[in-house]
Amino acid sequence: MTKITAAITAVGKYVPDYILTNKELETMVDTNDEWITSRTGIKERRILKEEGKGTSYMAIKAAEELLQKSNIDPTAIDLVIVGTATPDLPVASTAAHVATQIGATNAFSYDLQAACSSFLYGMSTAASYVESGRYKKVLLIGADKMSSIIDYTDRATCIIFGDGAGAVLFEPNTENLGLQDEYLRSDGNGREFLKIDAGGSIMPTTEETLKNGLNSVRQEGKTVFKFAVSNMADVAEKMLTRNNLSKEDIQWLAPHQANNRIIDATARRVGLESDKVMVNIHKYGNTTSATLPLLLADYEDQLKKGDNIIFAAFGGGFTWGAIYLKWAYNA
Ligand code: UT7
């Protein structure tokens, strides 16, 4: 029997028009372009400014671009998964709204939340449905409106994050292209170092929580940084050793875009030169669930059928992991 693998067959993206530059941030908090650039690699990020528009707005745009580029009939989609840490509403699946708006009327849909690892975990989920033969067209979207949960007086977080969305389609493949291996991890002890305290079931939102700034993301940057560097590098390396791959076998590293120094450390560990490392952090900052699909969309033109790509991510929870995937088409 022919083995069925799950391949990415199309990508799409959307970022809002508004550009928040380091220079503008200088007028908001005590920071400067030189510090942000040298410590993170970020020059600017996109912000969804329009009132009344949430994560789904960007997710829909990314999915629509994918559908239009690939000429796929949305009614053929079986499942829509939206990886996001910033759903439109605390209750009511963002994915359900997205699926309906894009015309995926035969799909079921749900959200998947694993902070910055949402899309990576979603790749595993989407691929498993396809490999099992249960579904044939799974649309995976990573989308976050981080500006909705950022305190723009907190320089430890506001300089890093941005808004955006990316979408990919997983379909069955019989040429052994697509997802090859994965190593996904989590450690709940990390929760203390990167979180939003209020607005959940432990501490519902009150006037007091709002007054005390407990409804925004807080992080102990240095601690998160250390865990991210060692864990992302470990799992990326594991993908190579476990699959008997040398650095020459790898065409691309697609690392979560949180900090250029974390990206460099991961690339160094697997021995890859910078021309093999996908990077767009300078343009978008950390878009949480959207970093990996935005990379694929930005690099799609350079990807070739059969290219070996190592994905790696690290995020709140803590959650992290790596995926080894063979690219399935020439753009
Ligand atoms: O997506 C997954 C989750 N997030 C991450 O992976 C983020 C991981 N962490 C980081 O990327 C980095 O820790 C940050 C970019 C957040 C901070 O960089 P850092 O090199 O760890 O800086 P630091 O917090 O150790 O601060 C160094 C200095 C301090 O001053 P002193 O004590 O040395 O005088 C800070 O007060 O830089 C100061 N500082 C700033 N200065 C200008 C901290 N933030 C800023 C800022 N602008 N925005």
Coordinates of C-alpha atoms in Angstrom, one line a residue, residues 95-234:
A95 CA -11.9 29.3 13.3
A96 CA -15.7 28.8 12.9
H97 CA -16.1 32.4 11.9
V98 CA -13.2 32.3 9.5
A99 CA -14.4 29.1 7.9
T100 CA -17.9 30.6 7.2
Q101 CA -16.5 33.9 5.9
I102 CA -14.2 32.2 3.4
G103 CA -16.9 29.9 2.2
A104 CA -15.6 26.7 3.7
T105 CA -19.2 25.6 4.3
N106 CA -18.4 21.9 4.4
A107 CA -15.6 22.2 7.0
F108 CA -15.6 21.9 10.7
S109 CA -13.3 24.2 12.6
Y110 CA -11.6 25.0 15.9
D111 CA -8.9 27.1 17.5
L112 CA -5.6 25.7 18.8
Q113 CA -3.7 27.6 21.5
A114 CA -0.1 27.0 22.4
A115 CA 1.2 30.5 22.5
C116 CA 4.1 31.0 20.1
S117 CA 4.1 27.2 19.3
S118 CA 0.4 27.2 18.1
F119 CA 1.3 26.9 14.5
L120 CA 4.0 24.3 15.0
Y121 CA 1.6 22.1 17.0
G122 CA -1.1 22.8 14.5
M123 CA 1.2 21.4 11.7
S124 CA 1.3 18.2 13.7
T125 CA -2.5 18.1 14.2
A126 CA -3.3 19.0 10.6
A127 CA -0.8 16.5 9.2
S128 CA -2.1 13.7 11.4
Y129 CA -5.7 14.1 10.1
V130 CA -4.3 13.9 6.5
E131 CA -1.9 11.0 7.1
S132 CA -4.7 9.0 8.8
G133 CA -6.8 9.3 5.6
R134 CA -9.7 10.9 7.6
Y135 CA -9.5 14.3 5.8
K136 CA -8.0 15.5 2.6
K137 CA -7.9 19.2 2.8
V138 CA -6.9 20.8 6.1
L139 CA -6.5 24.6 6.2
L140 CA -4.1 25.6 9.0
I141 CA -3.9 29.3 9.9
G142 CA -1.6 31.1 12.3
A143 CA -3.0 34.5 13.3
D144 CA -2.5 36.9 16.2
K145 CA -3.4 40.4 17.0
M146 CA -0.8 40.8 19.6
S147 CA -1.4 44.6 19.8
S148 CA -4.7 43.7 21.6
I149 CA -2.9 42.2 24.6
I150 CA 0.2 44.4 24.8
D151 CA 0.8 47.2 27.2
Y152 CA 2.4 50.0 25.2
T153 CA 4.0 51.4 28.3
D154 CA 5.9 48.2 29.0
R155 CA 9.2 48.3 27.1
A156 CA 10.0 44.6 27.9
T157 CA 7.1 43.5 25.6
C158 CA 5.9 46.3 23.4
I159 CA 9.0 46.5 21.3
I160 CA 8.8 42.8 20.4
F161 CA 5.3 41.9 19.2
G162 CA 3.4 42.7 16.1
D163 CA 0.2 41.6 14.3
G164 CA -0.2 39.3 11.3
A165 CA -1.5 36.0 9.8
G166 CA -0.4 33.2 7.5
A167 CA -2.2 30.2 6.1
V168 CA -1.2 26.8 4.7
L169 CA -3.1 23.9 3.1
F170 CA -2.2 20.3 4.0
E171 CA -3.1 17.6 1.5
P172 CA -2.2 13.9 1.0
N173 CA 1.0 13.1 -0.9
T174 CA 2.2 9.8 -2.3
E175 CA 5.8 10.9 -3.1
N176 CA 6.9 10.9 0.5
L177 CA 6.9 14.7 0.6
G178 CA 5.5 16.8 3.5
L179 CA 5.9 16.2 7.2
Q180 CA 8.6 13.6 8.0
D181 CA 9.2 13.9 11.8
E182 CA 8.4 16.0 14.8
Y183 CA 9.5 16.4 18.4
L184 CA 7.1 18.5 20.5
R185 CA 7.5 19.4 24.1
S186 CA 5.9 21.4 26.9
D187 CA 6.8 22.3 30.5
G188 CA 4.2 23.9 32.7
N189 CA 6.8 25.2 35.1
G190 CA 7.5 27.9 32.5
R191 CA 4.1 29.5 32.9
E192 CA 5.4 31.9 35.5
F193 CA 7.8 33.6 33.1
L194 CA 5.5 34.5 30.2
K195 CA 1.7 35.0 30.7
I196 CA -1.3 37.2 31.1
D197 CA -2.4 37.0 34.8
A198 CA -6.0 38.2 34.4
G199 CA -8.9 37.6 32.1
G200 CA -8.9 33.8 32.4
S201 CA -10.7 31.5 34.8
I202 CA -8.3 32.0 37.7
M203 CA -8.6 35.8 37.8
P204 CA -11.5 37.1 35.7
T205 CA -11.2 40.7 34.6
T206 CA -12.3 43.4 37.1
E207 CA -11.7 47.1 37.4
E208 CA -8.8 46.2 39.7
T209 CA -7.1 43.9 37.3
L210 CA -7.4 46.5 34.5
K211 CA -6.1 49.2 36.8
N212 CA -3.1 47.0 37.8
G213 CA -2.2 46.1 34.2
L214 CA -2.9 42.4 34.7
N215 CA -4.7 42.0 31.4
S216 CA -1.6 42.4 29.3
V217 CA 1.3 40.1 28.5
R218 CA 4.2 40.1 31.0
Q219 CA 7.4 38.3 30.6
E220 CA 10.7 37.8 32.3
G221 CA 12.6 38.3 29.1
K222 CA 16.0 37.1 30.2
T223 CA 14.6 33.8 31.6
V224 CA 12.4 33.2 28.5
F225 CA 15.4 34.0 26.3
K226 CA 17.6 31.4 28.0
F227 CA 15.0 28.6 27.8
A228 CA 14.3 29.5 24.2
V229 CA 17.9 29.5 23.1
S230 CA 18.7 26.1 24.6
N231 CA 15.4 24.3 23.8
M232 CA 15.0 25.5 20.2
A233 CA 18.5 24.6 19.4
D234 CA 18.1 21.1 21.1

